[in-house]
Amino acid sequence: ATVHVATTAIVSYEEDKIEHSKQLSRVFEEAQPVLKSIRQELNSLNIERTLPKKRSSKKKSEAAVAPISNSSTIGIEGKAGKSHFTVQVGESCNLYKTTKRPAMSPKQQQPIIADLHGLTKEEALCKLDSSLPQWIDIAMKGSYPFVIPVKIVCGCGSQVLSEVVENWVRQNASVANAPKRLHA
């Protein structure tokens, strides 16, 4: 009895495939004129590929006005170095983990700025050394990563203070140059 059921199932399956094929053939026969007209329409469009656009070379335009020679600046070179340093101050193990500007509390809406204009090397170092514990304390009272940005302004003069600040940053473990995206 089981052999008879299996053979009728196979025969039934084959018959179903043939019937399905016949019905599908009818669908294709009905759709053939529509598909043919679509194919002809597409072929008549004669679509051509266009070349990619040429990139325009950005040429720097020449200055409309010629530079003026100022006799008072002859022999004086341009200022070198940095006029200010934006540094991170705080817990030394987190100085390089900061990737965003810290959210400032209402008390600290204004960024900390240390202005060293007009100070001698010794006065500048004394001011930085005396301010550092206060800055670290502010950072530690803040939120993780316990680091705050500080802008140290040294001016554009002879760059003596710029060198002093640069060396001071290197020597202090609780201070690091801020990433460029954090510069104010």
Coordinates of N, CA and C in Angstrom, one line a residue, residues 24-163:
L24 N 1.7 29.0 -17.0 CA 2.8 30.0 -17.2 C 3.0 30.4 -18.6
S25 N 2.9 29.4 -19.5 CA 3.0 29.7 -20.9 C 1.9 30.6 -21.4
R26 N 0.7 30.4 -20.9 CA -0.4 31.3 -21.3 C -0.1 32.7 -20.8
V27 N 0.4 32.9 -19.6 CA 0.7 34.2 -19.1 C 1.8 34.9 -20.0
F28 N 2.8 34.1 -20.4 CA 3.8 34.7 -21.2 C 3.3 35.1 -22.6
E29 N 2.4 34.3 -23.1 CA 1.8 34.5 -24.4 C 0.9 35.8 -24.4
E30 N 0.2 36.1 -23.3 CA -0.6 37.3 -23.1 C 0.3 38.5 -23.0
A31 N 1.4 38.3 -22.2 CA 2.3 39.5 -21.9 C 3.3 39.8 -23.0
Q32 N 3.5 38.9 -24.0 CA 4.5 39.0 -25.0 C 4.3 40.3 -25.8
P33 N 3.2 40.7 -26.3 CA 3.1 41.9 -27.1 C 3.4 43.2 -26.2
V34 N 3.0 43.2 -25.0 CA 3.4 44.3 -24.1 C 4.9 44.4 -23.9
L35 N 5.5 43.2 -23.6 CA 6.9 43.2 -23.4 C 7.7 43.6 -24.6
K36 N 7.2 43.2 -25.8 CA 7.8 43.5 -27.0 C 7.8 45.0 -27.3
S37 N 6.7 45.6 -27.0 CA 6.6 47.1 -27.2 C 7.5 47.9 -26.3
I38 N 7.6 47.4 -25.0 CA 8.5 48.0 -24.1 C 10.0 47.9 -24.5
R39 N 10.3 46.7 -25.0 CA 11.7 46.4 -25.5 C 12.0 47.4 -26.7
Q40 N 11.1 47.5 -27.6 CA 11.3 48.4 -28.8 C 11.4 49.8 -28.4
E41 N 10.6 50.2 -27.4 CA 10.7 51.6 -27.0 C 12.0 51.9 -26.3
L42 N 12.5 51.0 -25.5 CA 13.8 51.2 -24.9 C 14.9 51.2 -25.9
N43 N 14.9 50.3 -26.9 CA 15.9 50.3 -28.0 C 15.9 51.6 -28.8
S44 N 14.7 52.2 -29.0 CA 14.6 53.4 -29.8 C 15.2 54.6 -29.1
L45 N 15.3 54.6 -27.8 CA 15.8 55.7 -27.1 C 17.3 56.0 -27.4
N46 N 18.0 55.0 -27.8 CA 19.4 55.2 -28.2 C 20.2 55.9 -27.1
I47 N 20.2 55.4 -26.0 CA 20.9 55.9 -24.8 C 22.4 55.8 -25.0
E48 N 23.1 56.9 -24.8 CA 24.6 56.9 -24.9 C 25.2 57.3 -23.6
R49 N 26.3 56.7 -23.2 CA 27.0 57.1 -22.0 C 27.8 58.3 -22.2
T50 N 27.6 59.3 -21.3 CA 28.4 60.5 -21.4 C 29.7 60.4 -20.6
L51 N 30.6 61.1 -21.0 CA 31.9 61.1 -20.3 C 31.7 61.8 -18.9
P52 N 32.5 61.4 -17.9 CA 32.4 62.0 -16.6 C 32.9 63.5 -16.7
K53 N 32.4 64.3 -15.8 CA 32.7 65.7 -15.8 C 34.2 65.9 -15.5
K54 N 34.8 66.9 -16.1 CA 36.2 67.2 -15.8 C 36.2 68.1 -14.6
R55 N 37.2 67.8 -13.7 CA 37.3 68.5 -12.5 C 38.1 69.8 -12.9
S56 N 37.6 70.9 -12.3 CA 38.2 72.2 -12.5 C 39.4 72.3 -11.6
S57 N 40.5 72.7 -12.1 CA 41.6 72.9 -11.3 C 41.5 74.3 -10.6
K58 N 41.7 74.3 -9.3 CA 41.5 75.5 -8.5 C 42.8 76.3 -8.6
K59 N 42.8 77.3 -9.5 CA 43.9 78.1 -9.6 C 43.8 79.3 -8.7
K60 N 44.8 79.6 -8.0 CA 44.8 80.7 -7.1 C 44.9 82.0 -8.0
S61 N 43.9 82.8 -7.8 CA 43.8 84.1 -8.5 C 44.9 85.0 -8.0
E62 N 45.5 85.7 -8.9 CA 46.5 86.7 -8.5 C 45.8 87.8 -7.8
A63 N 46.6 88.4 -6.9 CA 46.0 89.5 -6.1 C 45.7 90.6 -7.0
A64 N 44.5 91.2 -6.8 CA 44.1 92.3 -7.6 C 44.9 93.6 -7.3
V65 N 45.4 93.6 -6.1 CA 46.2 94.8 -5.7 C 47.6 94.3 -5.3
A66 N 48.6 95.0 -5.9 CA 50.0 94.6 -5.6 C 50.3 94.9 -4.1
P67 N 51.1 94.0 -3.5 CA 51.5 94.3 -2.1 C 52.3 95.6 -1.9
I68 N 52.0 96.3 -0.9 CA 52.7 97.6 -0.6 C 54.0 97.3 0.2
S69 N 55.1 97.9 -0.2 CA 56.3 97.8 0.5 C 56.3 98.8 1.7
N70 N 56.4 98.3 2.9 CA 56.5 99.2 4.0 C 57.9 99.3 4.5
S71 N 58.5 100.4 4.4 CA 59.9 100.5 4.7 C 60.2 100.4 6.2
S72 N 59.2 100.6 7.1 CA 59.4 100.4 8.5 C 59.6 99.0 9.0
T73 N 59.1 98.0 8.1 CA 59.2 96.6 8.5 C 60.4 95.9 7.8
I74 N 61.2 96.6 7.0 CA 62.3 96.0 6.3 C 63.3 95.5 7.4
G75 N 63.7 94.2 7.2 CA 64.7 93.6 8.2 C 64.0 93.0 9.4
I76 N 62.7 93.2 9.6 CA 62.0 92.5 10.7 C 61.2 91.4 10.1
E77 N 61.5 90.2 10.6 CA 60.9 89.0 10.2 C 59.5 88.8 10.8
G78 N 58.7 87.9 10.3 CA 57.4 87.6 10.9 C 57.5 87.0 12.3
K79 N 56.5 87.1 13.1 CA 56.5 86.5 14.4 C 56.5 84.9 14.3
A80 N 57.3 84.3 15.1 CA 57.4 82.9 15.1 C 56.7 82.4 16.4
G81 N 56.4 81.1 16.4 CA 55.9 80.5 17.6 C 54.4 80.7 17.8
K82 N 53.9 80.5 19.0 CA 52.5 80.6 19.3 C 52.2 81.7 20.2
S83 N 51.0 82.4 20.0 CA 50.6 83.5 20.9 C 49.9 83.0 22.1
H84 N 49.3 81.7 22.1 CA 48.6 81.1 23.2 C 48.7 79.6 23.1
F85 N 48.5 79.0 24.2 CA 48.5 77.5 24.3 C 47.2 77.1 24.9
T86 N 46.5 76.2 24.3 CA 45.3 75.6 25.0 C 45.8 74.2 25.5
V87 N 45.7 74.1 26.8 CA 46.2 72.9 27.4 C 45.1 72.2 28.2
Q88 N 45.3 70.9 28.5 CA 44.4 70.1 29.4 C 45.1 70.0 30.7
V89 N 44.3 70.3 31.8 CA 44.9 70.2 33.1 C 44.0 69.3 33.9
G90 N 44.6 68.4 34.7 CA 43.9 67.5 35.5 C 44.6 66.2 35.9
E91 N 43.8 65.2 36.1 CA 44.4 63.9 36.5 C 45.2 63.3 35.3
S92 N 46.5 63.1 35.6 CA 47.5 62.8 34.5 C 47.1 61.5 33.8
C93 N 46.4 60.5 34.4 CA 46.1 59.3 33.7 C 45.0 59.5 32.7
N94 N 44.2 60.6 32.8 CA 43.1 60.9 31.9 C 43.3 62.0 30.9
L95 N 44.5 62.6 30.9 CA 44.8 63.8 30.0 C 44.6 63.4 28.5
Y96 N 44.9 62.2 28.1 CA 44.8 61.9 26.7 C 43.6 61.1 26.4
K97 N 42.7 61.0 27.3 CA 41.4 60.2 27.1 C 40.3 61.1 26.7
T98 N 40.5 62.4 26.8 CA 39.4 63.4 26.5 C 39.3 63.6 25.0
T99 N 38.1 63.4 24.5 CA 37.9 63.6 23.0 C 36.8 64.7 22.8
K100 N 36.1 65.1 23.8 CA 35.1 66.1 23.6 C 35.3 67.2 24.6
R101 N 34.7 68.4 24.3 CA 34.8 69.5 25.2 C 34.0 69.1 26.4
P102 N 34.5 69.3 27.6 CA 33.7 68.9 28.8 C 32.5 69.8 29.0
A103 N 31.5 69.2 29.6 CA 30.3 70.0 29.9 C 30.6 70.9 31.0
M104 N 30.5 72.2 30.9 CA 30.9 73.2 31.9 C 29.7 73.4 32.9
S105 N 30.0 73.4 34.2 CA 29.0 73.6 35.2 C 28.6 75.1 35.1
P106 N 27.5 75.5 35.7 CA 27.1 76.9 35.7 C 28.2 77.8 36.3
K107 N 28.9 77.3 37.3 CA 30.0 78.1 37.9 C 31.1 78.4 37.0
Q108 N 31.3 77.5 36.0 CA 32.5 77.6 35.2 C 32.1 77.9 33.7
Q109 N 31.2 78.9 33.5 CA 30.8 79.2 32.1 C 31.9 79.8 31.3
Q110 N 32.7 80.6 31.9 CA 33.9 81.2 31.2 C 35.1 80.2 31.3
P111 N 35.8 80.0 30.2 CA 37.0 79.1 30.2 C 38.1 79.8 31.1
I112 N 38.9 79.0 31.6 CA 40.0 79.6 32.4 C 41.1 80.1 31.5
I113 N 41.5 81.3 31.7 CA 42.5 82.0 30.9 C 43.6 82.5 31.8
A114 N 44.8 82.2 31.5 CA 46.0 82.7 32.3 C 46.7 83.6 31.3
D115 N 46.7 84.9 31.6 CA 47.3 85.9 30.7 C 48.7 86.2 31.3
L116 N 49.7 86.0 30.5 CA 51.1 86.2 30.9 C 51.8 87.4 30.3
H117 N 51.0 88.2 29.6 CA 51.5 89.4 28.9 C 52.3 90.3 29.9
G118 N 53.4 90.8 29.5 CA 54.2 91.7 30.3 C 55.0 91.1 31.5
L119 N 54.9 89.8 31.6 CA 55.7 89.2 32.7 C 57.0 88.7 32.3
T120 N 58.0 88.6 33.2 CA 59.3 88.1 32.9 C 59.2 86.6 32.9
K121 N 60.2 85.9 32.6 CA 60.2 84.4 32.6 C 59.9 83.9 34.0
E122 N 60.6 84.5 35.0 CA 60.4 84.0 36.4 C 59.0 84.3 36.9
E123 N 58.5 85.5 36.6 CA 57.1 85.8 37.0 C 56.1 84.9 36.3
A124 N 56.3 84.6 35.1 CA 55.4 83.7 34.3 C 55.4 82.3 34.9
L125 N 56.6 81.8 35.2 CA 56.7 80.4 35.8 C 56.1 80.4 37.2
C126 N 56.3 81.5 38.0 CA 55.7 81.6 39.3 C 54.2 81.6 39.2
K127 N 53.6 82.4 38.3 CA 52.2 82.4 38.1 C 51.6 81.1 37.7
L128 N 52.3 80.4 36.7 CA 51.8 79.1 36.3 C 51.9 78.1 37.4
D129 N 53.0 78.1 38.1 CA 53.2 77.1 39.2 C 52.2 77.3 40.4
S130 N 51.9 78.6 40.6 CA 50.9 78.9 41.7 C 49.5 78.6 41.3
S131 N 49.2 78.7 40.0 CA 47.8 78.5 39.4 C 47.5 77.0 39.2
L132 N 48.6 76.2 39.0 CA 48.4 74.8 38.7 C 47.6 74.0 39.8
P133 N 47.9 74.2 41.1 CA 47.1 73.4 42.1 C 45.6 73.8 42.1
Q134 N 45.4 75.1 41.8 CA 44.0 75.6 41.7 C 43.2 74.9 40.6
W135 N 43.9 74.9 39.4 CA 43.3 74.3 38.2 C 43.0 72.8 38.4
I136 N 44.0 72.1 39.0 CA 43.8 70.7 39.3 C 42.7 70.4 40.2
D137 N 42.5 71.3 41.3 CA 41.4 71.2 42.2 C 40.1 71.4 41.5
I138 N 40.0 72.4 40.6 CA 38.8 72.6 39.8 C 38.5 71.4 39.0
A139 N 39.5 70.8 38.4 CA 39.3 69.6 37.5 C 38.8 68.4 38.3
M140 N 39.4 68.2 39.5 CA 39.0 67.1 40.3 C 37.6 67.2 40.9
K141 N 37.1 68.5 41.1 CA 35.8 68.7 41.6 C 34.7 68.5 40.4
G142 N 35.2 68.5 39.2 CA 34.3 68.4 38.1 C 33.9 66.9 37.8
S143 N 33.5 66.6 36.6 CA 33.1 65.3 36.3 C 34.2 64.5 35.6
Y144 N 34.0 63.2 35.4 CA 35.0 62.4 34.7 C 35.1 62.9 33.3
P145 N 36.3 63.0 32.8 CA 37.6 62.4 33.1 C 38.5 63.3 34.0
F146 N 37.9 64.3 34.7 CA 38.6 65.2 35.7 C 39.7 65.9 35.0
V147 N 39.4 66.5 33.9 CA 40.3 67.3 33.1 C 39.6 68.6 32.6
I148 N 40.2 69.7 32.7 CA 39.6 71.0 32.2 C 40.6 71.6 31.2
P149 N 40.0 72.4 30.3 CA 40.9 73.2 29.4 C 41.3 74.5 30.0
V150 N 42.5 74.9 29.7 CA 43.0 76.2 30.2 C 43.7 76.8 29.0
K151 N 43.4 78.1 28.8 CA 44.1 78.8 27.7 C 45.2 79.7 28.4
I152 N 46.4 79.5 28.0 CA 47.5 80.3 28.5 C 48.0 81.2 27.4
V153 N 47.7 82.5 27.6 CA 48.1 83.6 26.6 C 49.4 84.1 27.0
C154 N 50.4 84.0 26.0 CA 51.7 84.5 26.2 C 52.1 85.6 25.3
G155 N 51.2 85.9 24.3 CA 51.5 87.1 23.4 C 52.4 86.7 22.2
C156 N 52.5 87.7 21.4 CA 53.3 87.5 20.1 C 54.7 88.1 20.1
G157 N 55.1 88.6 21.2 CA 56.3 89.4 21.3 C 57.5 88.6 20.8
S158 N 58.6 88.5 21.6 CA 59.8 87.9 21.2 C 59.8 86.4 21.4
Q159 N 58.6 85.8 21.8 CA 58.4 84.4 22.0 C 59.2 83.8 23.2
V160 N 59.7 84.6 24.0 CA 60.4 84.1 25.2 C 59.4 83.4 26.1
L161 N 58.2 84.0 26.3 CA 57.2 83.4 27.2 C 56.6 82.2 26.5
S162 N 56.6 82.2 25.2 CA 56.1 81.0 24.5 C 57.0 79.8 24.8
E163 N 58.3 80.0 24.7 CA 59.2 78.9 25.0 C 59.1 78.4 26.5

